[in-house]
JSON list of C-alpha atoms in Angstrom, two decimals:
[
{"chain": "A", "resi": 921, "resn": "UNK", "atom": "CA", "xyz": [0.55, 0.01, 0.19]},
{"chain": "A", "resi": 922, "resn": "UNK", "atom": "CA", "xyz": [2.26, 2.25, 0.50]},
{"chain": "A", "resi": 923, "resn": "UNK", "atom": "CA", "xyz": [4.42, 4.71, -2.01]},
{"chain": "A", "resi": 924, "resn": "UNK", "atom": "CA", "xyz": [7.67, 6.11, -2.36]},
{"chain": "A", "resi": 925, "resn": "UNK", "atom": "CA", "xyz": [7.90, 9.63, -3.55]},
{"chain": "A", "resi": 926, "resn": "UNK", "atom": "CA", "xyz": [11.62, 11.66, -3.52]},
{"chain": "A", "resi": 927, "resn": "UNK", "atom": "CA", "xyz": [11.04, 15.14, -1.86]},
{"chain": "A", "resi": 928, "resn": "UNK", "atom": "CA", "xyz": [13.98, 17.52, -3.80]},
{"chain": "A", "resi": 929, "resn": "UNK", "atom": "CA", "xyz": [12.78, 20.93, -1.02]},
{"chain": "A", "resi": 930, "resn": "UNK", "atom": "CA", "xyz": [14.78, 23.54, 0.38]},
{"chain": "A", "resi": 931, "resn": "UNK", "atom": "CA", "xyz": [15.56, 23.08, 4.13]},
{"chain": "A", "resi": 932, "resn": "UNK", "atom": "CA", "xyz": [13.32, 24.11, 6.44]},
{"chain": "A", "resi": 933, "resn": "UNK", "atom": "CA", "xyz": [10.59, 24.91, 4.23]},
{"chain": "A", "resi": 934, "resn": "UNK", "atom": "CA", "xyz": [8.15, 24.23, 7.16]},
{"chain": "A", "resi": 935, "resn": "UNK", "atom": "CA", "xyz": [9.78, 26.48, 9.31]},
{"chain": "A", "resi": 936, "resn": "UNK", "atom": "CA", "xyz": [9.98, 29.26, 6.43]},
{"chain": "A", "resi": 937, "resn": "UNK", "atom": "CA", "xyz": [5.90, 29.15, 6.79]},
{"chain": "A", "resi": 938, "resn": "UNK", "atom": "CA", "xyz": [5.51, 28.62, 10.64]},
{"chain": "A", "resi": 939, "resn": "UNK", "atom": "CA", "xyz": [7.27, 31.01, 12.30]},
{"chain": "A", "resi": 940, "resn": "UNK", "atom": "CA", "xyz": [7.27, 34.01, 9.15]},
{"chain": "A", "resi": 941, "resn": "UNK", "atom": "CA", "xyz": [11.55, 34.40, 10.53]},
{"chain": "A", "resi": 942, "resn": "UNK", "atom": "CA", "xyz": [13.05, 33.86, 6.74]},
{"chain": "A", "resi": 943, "resn": "UNK", "atom": "CA", "xyz": [11.56, 35.60, 3.44]},
{"chain": "A", "resi": 944, "resn": "UNK", "atom": "CA", "xyz": [9.15, 33.02, 1.53]},
{"chain": "A", "resi": 945, "resn": "UNK", "atom": "CA", "xyz": [9.97, 30.56, 0.68]},
{"chain": "A", "resi": 946, "resn": "UNK", "atom": "CA", "xyz": [9.14, 29.49, -3.57]},
{"chain": "A", "resi": 947, "resn": "UNK", "atom": "CA", "xyz": [6.04, 28.97, -3.84]},
{"chain": "A", "resi": 948, "resn": "UNK", "atom": "CA", "xyz": [5.76, 25.46, -5.15]},
{"chain": "A", "resi": 949, "resn": "UNK", "atom": "CA", "xyz": [7.78, 22.67, -4.13]},
{"chain": "A", "resi": 950, "resn": "UNK", "atom": "CA", "xyz": [8.25, 19.40, -5.56]},
{"chain": "A", "resi": 951, "resn": "UNK", "atom": "CA", "xyz": [8.15, 17.20, -3.22]},
{"chain": "A", "resi": 952, "resn": "UNK", "atom": "CA", "xyz": [7.48, 13.87, -5.09]},
{"chain": "A", "resi": 953, "resn": "UNK", "atom": "CA", "xyz": [6.82, 11.48, -8.03]},
{"chain": "A", "resi": 954, "resn": "UNK", "atom": "CA", "xyz": [5.07, 8.48, -6.71]},
{"chain": "A", "resi": 955, "resn": "UNK", "atom": "CA", "xyz": [6.42, 5.25, -7.19]},
{"chain": "A", "resi": 956, "resn": "UNK", "atom": "CA", "xyz": [3.28, 2.56, -7.81]},
{"chain": "A", "resi": 957, "resn": "UNK", "atom": "CA", "xyz": [2.40, -0.31, -6.57]},
{"chain": "A", "resi": 958, "resn": "UNK", "atom": "CA", "xyz": [3.19, -1.58, -9.82]},
{"chain": "A", "resi": 959, "resn": "UNK", "atom": "CA", "xyz": [5.88, -1.61, -12.83]},
{"chain": "A", "resi": 960, "resn": "UNK", "atom": "CA", "xyz": [3.26, -0.39, -14.85]},
{"chain": "A", "resi": 961, "resn": "UNK", "atom": "CA", "xyz": [1.40, 2.20, -12.33]},
{"chain": "A", "resi": 962, "resn": "UNK", "atom": "CA", "xyz": [1.63, 5.73, -13.96]},
{"chain": "A", "resi": 963, "resn": "UNK", "atom": "CA", "xyz": [3.00, 8.18, -11.78]},
{"chain": "A", "resi": 964, "resn": "UNK", "atom": "CA", "xyz": [1.80, 10.82, -9.72]},
{"chain": "A", "resi": 965, "resn": "UNK", "atom": "CA", "xyz": [2.89, 14.35, -8.67]},
{"chain": "A", "resi": 966, "resn": "UNK", "atom": "CA", "xyz": [2.11, 16.21, -5.19]},
{"chain": "A", "resi": 967, "resn": "UNK", "atom": "CA", "xyz": [3.17, 19.45, -4.28]},
{"chain": "A", "resi": 968, "resn": "UNK", "atom": "CA", "xyz": [3.13, 21.30, -1.07]},
{"chain": "A", "resi": 969, "resn": "UNK", "atom": "CA", "xyz": [2.45, 25.05, -1.92]},
{"chain": "A", "resi": 970, "resn": "UNK", "atom": "CA", "xyz": [2.80, 27.58, -0.10]},
{"chain": "A", "resi": 971, "resn": "UNK", "atom": "CA", "xyz": [-0.07, 30.68, 0.33]},
{"chain": "A", "resi": 972, "resn": "UNK", "atom": "CA", "xyz": [2.10, 33.54, -0.56]},
{"chain": "A", "resi": 973, "resn": "UNK", "atom": "CA", "xyz": [1.52, 35.71, -4.08]},
{"chain": "A", "resi": 974, "resn": "UNK", "atom": "CA", "xyz": [3.91, 33.38, -5.79]},
{"chain": "A", "resi": 975, "resn": "UNK", "atom": "CA", "xyz": [2.22, 30.14, -4.80]},
{"chain": "A", "resi": 976, "resn": "UNK", "atom": "CA", "xyz": [-0.99, 31.59, -6.06]},
{"chain": "A", "resi": 977, "resn": "UNK", "atom": "CA", "xyz": [0.19, 32.56, -9.51]},
{"chain": "A", "resi": 978, "resn": "UNK", "atom": "CA", "xyz": [1.64, 29.35, -9.50]},
{"chain": "A", "resi": 979, "resn": "UNK", "atom": "CA", "xyz": [-1.17, 27.37, -9.13]},
{"chain": "A", "resi": 980, "resn": "UNK", "atom": "CA", "xyz": [-2.55, 29.15, -12.06]},
{"chain": "A", "resi": 981, "resn": "UNK", "atom": "CA", "xyz": [-0.08, 28.22, -14.61]},
{"chain": "A", "resi": 982, "resn": "UNK", "atom": "CA", "xyz": [0.52, 24.58, -13.35]},
{"chain": "A", "resi": 983, "resn": "UNK", "atom": "CA", "xyz": [-2.06, 23.49, -12.29]},
{"chain": "A", "resi": 984, "resn": "UNK", "atom": "CA", "xyz": [-2.22, 20.97, -14.77]},
{"chain": "A", "resi": 985, "resn": "UNK", "atom": "CA", "xyz": [-0.20, 18.61, -13.81]},
{"chain": "A", "resi": 986, "resn": "UNK", "atom": "CA", "xyz": [-0.51, 18.32, -10.68]},
{"chain": "A", "resi": 987, "resn": "UNK", "atom": "CA", "xyz": [-2.04, 15.54, -9.12]},
{"chain": "A", "resi": 988, "resn": "UNK", "atom": "CA", "xyz": [-2.26, 16.12, -5.42]},
{"chain": "A", "resi": 989, "resn": "UNK", "atom": "CA", "xyz": [-1.56, 19.01, -4.30]},
{"chain": "A", "resi": 990, "resn": "UNK", "atom": "CA", "xyz": [-0.83, 20.01, -0.03]},
{"chain": "A", "resi": 991, "resn": "UNK", "atom": "CA", "xyz": [-1.03, 22.91, 1.32]},
{"chain": "A", "resi": 992, "resn": "UNK", "atom": "CA", "xyz": [1.40, 24.36, 3.93]},
{"chain": "A", "resi": 993, "resn": "UNK", "atom": "CA", "xyz": [-1.83, 24.68, 6.75]},
{"chain": "A", "resi": 994, "resn": "UNK", "atom": "CA", "xyz": [-1.43, 22.88, 9.76]},
{"chain": "A", "resi": 995, "resn": "UNK", "atom": "CA", "xyz": [-0.57, 22.69, 13.62]},
{"chain": "A", "resi": 996, "resn": "UNK", "atom": "CA", "xyz": [-0.88, 19.67, 15.67]},
{"chain": "A", "resi": 997, "resn": "UNK", "atom": "CA", "xyz": [-0.12, 21.01, 19.31]},
{"chain": "A", "resi": 998, "resn": "UNK", "atom": "CA", "xyz": [0.36, 19.10, 22.41]},
{"chain": "A", "resi": 999, "resn": "UNK", "atom": "CA", "xyz": [-3.15, 19.65, 23.71]},
{"chain": "A", "resi": 1000, "resn": "UNK", "atom": "CA", "xyz": [-4.74, 17.66, 21.12]},
{"chain": "A", "resi": 1001, "resn": "UNK", "atom": "CA", "xyz": [-5.96, 20.96, 19.17]},
{"chain": "A", "resi": 1002, "resn": "UNK", "atom": "CA", "xyz": [-4.98, 21.18, 15.32]},
{"chain": "A", "resi": 1003, "resn": "UNK", "atom": "CA", "xyz": [-4.56, 24.88, 14.20]},
{"chain": "A", "resi": 1004, "resn": "UNK", "atom": "CA", "xyz": [-4.53, 27.30, 10.92]},
{"chain": "A", "resi": 1005, "resn": "UNK", "atom": "CA", "xyz": [-6.10, 26.77, 7.73]},
{"chain": "A", "resi": 1006, "resn": "UNK", "atom": "CA", "xyz": [-5.90, 26.49, 4.35]},
{"chain": "A", "resi": 1007, "resn": "UNK", "atom": "CA", "xyz": [-4.80, 29.93, 2.56]},
{"chain": "A", "resi": 1008, "resn": "UNK", "atom": "CA", "xyz": [-7.96, 30.99, 0.47]},
{"chain": "A", "resi": 1009, "resn": "UNK", "atom": "CA", "xyz": [-6.68, 31.25, -2.57]},
{"chain": "A", "resi": 1010, "resn": "UNK", "atom": "CA", "xyz": [-5.16, 28.16, -2.61]},
{"chain": "A", "resi": 1011, "resn": "UNK", "atom": "CA", "xyz": [-8.20, 25.72, -1.94]},
{"chain": "A", "resi": 1012, "resn": "UNK", "atom": "CA", "xyz": [-10.34, 28.32, -4.07]},
{"chain": "A", "resi": 1013, "resn": "UNK", "atom": "CA", "xyz": [-7.30, 27.45, -7.16]},
{"chain": "A", "resi": 1014, "resn": "UNK", "atom": "CA", "xyz": [-7.75, 23.63, -6.21]},
{"chain": "A", "resi": 1015, "resn": "UNK", "atom": "CA", "xyz": [-11.53, 23.99, -6.48]},
{"chain": "A", "resi": 1016, "resn": "UNK", "atom": "CA", "xyz": [-10.96, 25.22, -9.53]},
{"chain": "A", "resi": 1017, "resn": "UNK", "atom": "CA", "xyz": [-8.49, 23.25, -11.18]},
{"chain": "A", "resi": 1018, "resn": "UNK", "atom": "CA", "xyz": [-10.31, 19.84, -9.71]},
{"chain": "A", "resi": 1019, "resn": "UNK", "atom": "CA", "xyz": [-7.25, 18.66, -7.80]},
{"chain": "A", "resi": 1020, "resn": "UNK", "atom": "CA", "xyz": [-7.99, 17.18, -4.50]},
{"chain": "A", "resi": 1021, "resn": "UNK", "atom": "CA", "xyz": [-6.11, 17.99, -1.12]},
{"chain": "A", "resi": 1022, "resn": "UNK", "atom": "CA", "xyz": [-3.91, 16.65, 0.77]},
{"chain": "A", "resi": 1023, "resn": "UNK", "atom": "CA", "xyz": [-2.41, 19.38, 3.79]},
{"chain": "A", "resi": 1024, "resn": "UNK", "atom": "CA", "xyz": [0.31, 19.21, 5.88]},
{"chain": "A", "resi": 1025, "resn": "UNK", "atom": "CA", "xyz": [0.03, 18.41, 9.53]},
{"chain": "A", "resi": 1026, "resn": "UNK", "atom": "CA", "xyz": [3.34, 19.66, 11.65]},
{"chain": "A", "resi": 1027, "resn": "UNK", "atom": "CA", "xyz": [3.78, 19.08, 15.85]},
{"chain": "A", "resi": 1028, "resn": "UNK", "atom": "CA", "xyz": [4.04, 21.88, 17.15]},
{"chain": "A", "resi": 1029, "resn": "UNK", "atom": "CA", "xyz": [7.20, 24.22, 16.67]},
{"chain": "A", "resi": 1030, "resn": "UNK", "atom": "CA", "xyz": [8.81, 20.66, 15.80]},
{"chain": "A", "resi": 1031, "resn": "UNK", "atom": "CA", "xyz": [8.72, 20.63, 19.82]},
{"chain": "A", "resi": 1032, "resn": "UNK", "atom": "CA", "xyz": [10.42, 17.11, 21.49]},
{"chain": "A", "resi": 1033, "resn": "UNK", "atom": "CA", "xyz": [8.63, 18.33, 24.57]},
{"chain": "A", "resi": 1034, "resn": "UNK", "atom": "CA", "xyz": [5.91, 19.42, 23.18]},
{"chain": "A", "resi": 1035, "resn": "UNK", "atom": "CA", "xyz": [5.75, 16.38, 20.77]},
{"chain": "A", "resi": 1036, "resn": "UNK", "atom": "CA", "xyz": [6.11, 14.22, 23.85]},
{"chain": "A", "resi": 1037, "resn": "UNK", "atom": "CA", "xyz": [2.90, 15.46, 25.91]},
{"chain": "A", "resi": 1038, "resn": "UNK", "atom": "CA", "xyz": [0.57, 14.91, 22.48]},
{"chain": "A", "resi": 1039, "resn": "UNK", "atom": "CA", "xyz": [2.67, 11.62, 21.65]},
{"chain": "A", "resi": 1040, "resn": "UNK", "atom": "CA", "xyz": [2.36, 9.87, 25.30]},
{"chain": "A", "resi": 1041, "resn": "UNK", "atom": "CA", "xyz": [-1.56, 10.11, 25.75]},
{"chain": "A", "resi": 1042, "resn": "UNK", "atom": "CA", "xyz": [-4.24, 7.99, 24.14]},
{"chain": "A", "resi": 1043, "resn": "UNK", "atom": "CA", "xyz": [-6.82, 11.20, 24.49]},
{"chain": "A", "resi": 1044, "resn": "UNK", "atom": "CA", "xyz": [-4.74, 13.43, 22.84]},
{"chain": "A", "resi": 1045, "resn": "UNK", "atom": "CA", "xyz": [-3.53, 11.33, 19.99]},
{"chain": "A", "resi": 1046, "resn": "UNK", "atom": "CA", "xyz": [-7.10, 10.46, 19.61]},
{"chain": "A", "resi": 1047, "resn": "UNK", "atom": "CA", "xyz": [-8.62, 14.17, 19.58]},
{"chain": "A", "resi": 1048, "resn": "UNK", "atom": "CA", "xyz": [-5.32, 14.85, 17.51]},
{"chain": "A", "resi": 1049, "resn": "UNK", "atom": "CA", "xyz": [-7.28, 12.79, 14.87]},
{"chain": "A", "resi": 1050, "resn": "UNK", "atom": "CA", "xyz": [-10.95, 13.12, 15.31]},
{"chain": "A", "resi": 1051, "resn": "UNK", "atom": "CA", "xyz": [-10.18, 16.80, 14.59]},
{"chain": "A", "resi": 1052, "resn": "UNK", "atom": "CA", "xyz": [-8.69, 15.73, 10.98]},
{"chain": "A", "resi": 1053, "resn": "UNK", "atom": "CA", "xyz": [-11.21, 13.19, 10.76]},
{"chain": "A", "resi": 1054, "resn": "UNK", "atom": "CA", "xyz": [-14.00, 16.13, 11.30]},
{"chain": "A", "resi": 1055, "resn": "UNK", "atom": "CA", "xyz": [-11.77, 18.71, 9.43]},
{"chain": "A", "resi": 1056, "resn": "UNK", "atom": "CA", "xyz": [-11.27, 16.74, 6.31]},
{"chain": "A", "resi": 1057, "resn": "UNK", "atom": "CA", "xyz": [-15.32, 15.98, 5.81]},
{"chain": "A", "resi": 1058, "resn": "UNK", "atom": "CA", "xyz": [-16.30, 19.49, 6.21]},
{"chain": "A", "resi": 1059, "resn": "UNK", "atom": "CA", "xyz": [-13.39, 20.48, 3.21]},
{"chain": "A", "resi": 1060, "resn": "UNK", "atom": "CA", "xyz": [-13.83, 17.74, 1.35]},
{"chain": "A", "resi": 1061, "resn": "UNK", "atom": "CA", "xyz": [-10.49, 16.84, 1.67]},
{"chain": "A", "resi": 1062, "resn": "UNK", "atom": "CA", "xyz": [-8.42, 13.35, 0.94]},
{"chain": "A", "resi": 1063, "resn": "UNK", "atom": "CA", "xyz": [-6.67, 13.40, 3.44]},
{"chain": "A", "resi": 1064, "resn": "UNK", "atom": "CA", "xyz": [-3.68, 15.00, 5.70]},
{"chain": "A", "resi": 1065, "resn": "UNK", "atom": "CA", "xyz": [0.06, 14.03, 4.95]},
{"chain": "A", "resi": 1066, "resn": "UNK", "atom": "CA", "xyz": [1.31, 13.87, 8.82]},
{"chain": "A", "resi": 1067, "resn": "UNK", "atom": "CA", "xyz": [4.79, 15.16, 9.02]},
{"chain": "A", "resi": 1068, "resn": "UNK", "atom": "CA", "xyz": [5.80, 15.53, 12.64]},
{"chain": "A", "resi": 1069, "resn": "UNK", "atom": "CA", "xyz": [9.34, 16.17, 12.91]},
{"chain": "A", "resi": 1070, "resn": "UNK", "atom": "CA", "xyz": [12.62, 16.07, 15.48]},
{"chain": "A", "resi": 1071, "resn": "UNK", "atom": "CA", "xyz": [11.73, 13.19, 17.60]},
{"chain": "A", "resi": 1072, "resn": "UNK", "atom": "CA", "xyz": [13.47, 11.39, 19.95]},
{"chain": "A", "resi": 1073, "resn": "UNK", "atom": "CA", "xyz": [13.70, 7.85, 19.65]},
{"chain": "A", "resi": 1074, "resn": "UNK", "atom": "CA", "xyz": [11.45, 7.16, 23.47]},
{"chain": "A", "resi": 1075, "resn": "UNK", "atom": "CA", "xyz": [8.76, 8.32, 20.67]},
{"chain": "A", "resi": 1076, "resn": "UNK", "atom": "CA", "xyz": [9.23, 5.95, 17.82]},
{"chain": "A", "resi": 1077, "resn": "UNK", "atom": "CA", "xyz": [6.58, 3.75, 19.89]},
{"chain": "A", "resi": 1078, "resn": "UNK", "atom": "CA", "xyz": [4.15, 5.52, 20.53]},
{"chain": "A", "resi": 1079, "resn": "UNK", "atom": "CA", "xyz": [4.31, 7.57, 17.63]},
{"chain": "A", "resi": 1080, "resn": "UNK", "atom": "CA", "xyz": [3.35, 4.45, 15.13]},
{"chain": "A", "resi": 1081, "resn": "UNK", "atom": "CA", "xyz": [0.86, 4.58, 17.87]},
{"chain": "A", "resi": 1082, "resn": "UNK", "atom": "CA", "xyz": [-0.21, 7.27, 16.38]},
{"chain": "A", "resi": 1083, "resn": "UNK", "atom": "CA", "xyz": [-0.69, 6.66, 12.92]},
{"chain": "A", "resi": 1084, "resn": "UNK", "atom": "CA", "xyz": [-2.17, 3.28, 13.72]},
{"chain": "A", "resi": 1085, "resn": "UNK", "atom": "CA", "xyz": [-4.24, 5.37, 15.16]},
{"chain": "A", "resi": 1086, "resn": "UNK", "atom": "CA", "xyz": [-4.83, 7.89, 12.56]},
{"chain": "A", "resi": 1087, "resn": "UNK", "atom": "CA", "xyz": [-5.06, 5.15, 9.64]},
{"chain": "A", "resi": 1088, "resn": "UNK", "atom": "CA", "xyz": [-8.14, 3.51, 10.98]},
{"chain": "A", "resi": 1089, "resn": "UNK", "atom": "CA", "xyz": [-9.92, 6.40, 11.78]},
{"chain": "A", "resi": 1090, "resn": "UNK", "atom": "CA", "xyz": [-8.88, 7.60, 8.26]},
{"chain": "A", "resi": 1091, "resn": "UNK", "atom": "CA", "xyz": [-10.04, 4.66, 6.21]},
{"chain": "A", "resi": 1092, "resn": "UNK", "atom": "CA", "xyz": [-12.65, 4.23, 8.50]},
{"chain": "A", "resi": 1093, "resn": "UNK", "atom": "CA", "xyz": [-13.52, 8.42, 6.87]},
{"chain": "A", "resi": 1094, "resn": "UNK", "atom": "CA", "xyz": [-12.57, 6.76, 3.36]},
{"chain": "A", "resi": 1095, "resn": "UNK", "atom": "CA", "xyz": [-9.53, 9.26, 3.78]},
{"chain": "A", "resi": 1096, "resn": "UNK", "atom": "CA", "xyz": [-6.29, 9.27, 2.98]},
{"chain": "A", "resi": 1097, "resn": "UNK", "atom": "CA", "xyz": [-3.04, 9.05, 5.11]},
{"chain": "A", "resi": 1098, "resn": "UNK", "atom": "CA", "xyz": [-0.07, 10.11, 3.56]},
{"chain": "A", "resi": 1099, "resn": "UNK", "atom": "CA", "xyz": [3.20, 10.52, 6.21]},
{"chain": "A", "resi": 1100, "resn": "UNK", "atom": "CA", "xyz": [6.29, 12.40, 5.10]},
{"chain": "A", "resi": 1101, "resn": "UNK", "atom": "CA", "xyz": [9.60, 10.91, 6.89]},
{"chain": "A", "resi": 1102, "resn": "UNK", "atom": "CA", "xyz": [13.68, 11.26, 6.54]},
{"chain": "A", "resi": 1103, "resn": "UNK", "atom": "CA", "xyz": [15.42, 9.05, 4.77]},
{"chain": "A", "resi": 1104, "resn": "UNK", "atom": "CA", "xyz": [16.65, 6.65, 7.09]},
{"chain": "A", "resi": 1105, "resn": "UNK", "atom": "CA", "xyz": [20.10, 6.86, 7.44]},
{"chain": "A", "resi": 1106, "resn": "UNK", "atom": "CA", "xyz": [22.22, 8.45, 11.02]},
{"chain": "A", "resi": 1107, "resn": "UNK", "atom": "CA", "xyz": [19.15, 9.06, 14.01]},
{"chain": "A", "resi": 1108, "resn": "UNK", "atom": "CA", "xyz": [16.48, 8.29, 12.19]},
{"chain": "A", "resi": 1109, "resn": "UNK", "atom": "CA", "xyz": [16.87, 4.75, 12.07]},
{"chain": "A", "resi": 1110, "resn": "UNK", "atom": "CA", "xyz": [16.62, 4.59, 15.48]},
{"chain": "A", "resi": 1111, "resn": "UNK", "atom": "CA", "xyz": [14.08, 7.58, 15.41]},
{"chain": "A", "resi": 1112, "resn": "UNK", "atom": "CA", "xyz": [11.38, 5.97, 12.72]},
{"chain": "A", "resi": 1113, "resn": "UNK", "atom": "CA", "xyz": [9.96, 2.86, 12.30]},
{"chain": "A", "resi": 1114, "resn": "UNK", "atom": "CA", "xyz": [10.38, 2.89, 8.70]},
{"chain": "A", "resi": 1115, "resn": "UNK", "atom": "CA", "xyz": [9.29, -0.51, 8.32]},
{"chain": "A", "resi": 1116, "resn": "UNK", "atom": "CA", "xyz": [5.11, -0.02, 10.30]},
{"chain": "A", "resi": 1117, "resn": "UNK", "atom": "CA", "xyz": [4.90, 3.10, 8.60]},
{"chain": "A", "resi": 1118, "resn": "UNK", "atom": "CA", "xyz": [5.11, 1.85, 5.01]},
{"chain": "A", "resi": 1119, "resn": "UNK", "atom": "CA", "xyz": [2.76, -0.98, 6.39]},
{"chain": "A", "resi": 1120, "resn": "UNK", "atom": "CA", "xyz": [0.60, 2.15, 7.71]},
{"chain": "A", "resi": 1121, "resn": "UNK", "atom": "CA", "xyz": [0.92, 5.01, 5.58]},
{"chain": "A", "resi": 1122, "resn": "UNK", "atom": "CA", "xyz": [-1.09, 4.91, 1.94]},
{"chain": "A", "resi": 1123, "resn": "UNK", "atom": "CA", "xyz": [2.02, 6.82, 0.82]},
{"chain": "A", "resi": 1124, "resn": "UNK", "atom": "CA", "xyz": [4.53, 7.98, 2.39]},
{"chain": "A", "resi": 1125, "resn": "UNK", "atom": "CA", "xyz": [7.24, 10.90, 1.17]},
{"chain": "A", "resi": 1126, "resn": "UNK", "atom": "CA", "xyz": [11.04, 10.73, 1.57]},
{"chain": "A", "resi": 1127, "resn": "UNK", "atom": "CA", "xyz": [12.28, 14.07, 2.99]},
{"chain": "A", "resi": 1128, "resn": "UNK", "atom": "CA", "xyz": [15.68, 13.84, 0.51]},
{"chain": "A", "resi": 1129, "resn": "UNK", "atom": "CA", "xyz": [16.59, 17.31, 1.44]},
{"chain": "A", "resi": 1130, "resn": "UNK", "atom": "CA", "xyz": [19.40, 19.00, 4.21]},
{"chain": "A", "resi": 1131, "resn": "UNK", "atom": "CA", "xyz": [22.56, 16.20, 2.57]},
{"chain": "A", "resi": 1132, "resn": "UNK", "atom": "CA", "xyz": [23.63, 20.19, 3.48]},
{"chain": "A", "resi": 1133, "resn": "UNK", "atom": "CA", "xyz": [22.94, 23.14, 5.64]},
{"chain": "A", "resi": 1134, "resn": "UNK", "atom": "CA", "xyz": [24.11, 25.67, 7.83]},
{"chain": "A", "resi": 1135, "resn": "UNK", "atom": "CA", "xyz": [25.76, 23.75, 10.05]},
{"chain": "A", "resi": 1136, "resn": "UNK", "atom": "CA", "xyz": [28.29, 22.14, 7.80]},
{"chain": "A", "resi": 1137, "resn": "UNK", "atom": "CA", "xyz": [30.52, 22.84, 5.34]},
{"chain": "A", "resi": 1138, "resn": "UNK", "atom": "CA", "xyz": [28.78, 23.95, 1.45]},
{"chain": "A", "resi": 1139, "resn": "UNK", "atom": "CA", "xyz": [27.24, 21.42, -1.06]},
{"chain": "A", "resi": 1140, "resn": "UNK", "atom": "CA", "xyz": [24.22, 20.54, -2.15]},
{"chain": "A", "resi": 1141, "resn": "UNK", "atom": "CA", "xyz": [20.90, 20.27, -0.73]},
{"chain": "A", "resi": 1142, "resn": "UNK", "atom": "CA", "xyz": [19.81, 16.77, -2.62]},
{"chain": "A", "resi": 1143, "resn": "UNK", "atom": "CA", "xyz": [22.79, 15.90, -4.83]},
{"chain": "A", "resi": 1144, "resn": "UNK", "atom": "CA", "xyz": [21.19, 13.02, -7.31]},
{"chain": "A", "resi": 1145, "resn": "UNK", "atom": "CA", "xyz": [23.84, 10.64, -5.44]},
{"chain": "A", "resi": 1146, "resn": "UNK", "atom": "CA", "xyz": [22.59, 10.99, -2.37]},
{"chain": "A", "resi": 1147, "resn": "UNK", "atom": "CA", "xyz": [19.09, 11.28, -3.17]},
{"chain": "A", "resi": 1148, "resn": "UNK", "atom": "CA", "xyz": [19.63, 8.07, -4.13]},
{"chain": "A", "resi": 1149, "resn": "UNK", "atom": "CA", "xyz": [20.90, 6.49, -1.20]},
{"chain": "A", "resi": 1150, "resn": "UNK", "atom": "CA", "xyz": [18.58, 7.24, -0.07]},
{"chain": "A", "resi": 1151, "resn": "UNK", "atom": "CA", "xyz": [15.75, 5.92, -1.71]},
{"chain": "A", "resi": 1152, "resn": "UNK", "atom": "CA", "xyz": [17.31, 2.79, -2.09]},
{"chain": "A", "resi": 1153, "resn": "UNK", "atom": "CA", "xyz": [17.86, 3.39, 2.00]},
{"chain": "A", "resi": 1154, "resn": "UNK", "atom": "CA", "xyz": [14.04, 2.97, 2.51]},
{"chain": "A", "resi": 1155, "resn": "UNK", "atom": "CA", "xyz": [13.27, 1.08, -0.26]},
{"chain": "A", "resi": 1156, "resn": "UNK", "atom": "CA", "xyz": [14.71, -1.79, 1.87]},
{"chain": "A", "resi": 1157, "resn": "UNK", "atom": "CA", "xyz": [12.35, -1.19, 4.58]},
{"chain": "A", "resi": 1158, "resn": "UNK", "atom": "CA", "xyz": [9.90, 0.19, 2.61]},
{"chain": "A", "resi": 1159, "resn": "UNK", "atom": "CA", "xyz": [9.58, -2.30, -0.99]},
{"chain": "A", "resi": 1160, "resn": "UNK", "atom": "CA", "xyz": [7.34, -0.54, -3.55]}
]
């Protein structure tokens, strides 16, 4: 069931949108080309969208080349609240182009502490998932992309519990579950249960970027060879 995606996007893009400490990132970020479950399956293109002027214009110009739109829209908080919105112009453009939407949902401030409170509580996990299902039904969404980052090793099991709950409730409501994960390199192999993500998600987005960052030596964000190795490593855990 899992589809493995290629993500080539600028490092830290979610922070650009949510914390507004930097100038707006590129409006549309080519997120991935999905690999089909079968060799003959046609690739699909999902695009992350930011609600700035350039993004709105780009949606109008390029919607014919997009299969699924994923607005950077929602935040899951430690008390189970889900806040945020889809920019009205993004929602309107998607509607006019008849594009299904799977908005991204990030963990609050990418905070280990806040995310621990959310994931460690069955009632809070349930509140988040219930809120997402209600929102999807109200906004006529295809589903959501869960993008919880900066997790600790201690959160691995509870994050899997959260995804299992989301899968069960989403599928009962005929919604799709997407999960964004880093490639299984370094500490990520201990933080995320990649095999479980592959079993639970309808779509797996592999965030193949941050090869180099501002804290290290200069180099590409996502060199071709590095991206290829990252995807091959992912396929060891999540065969397509």
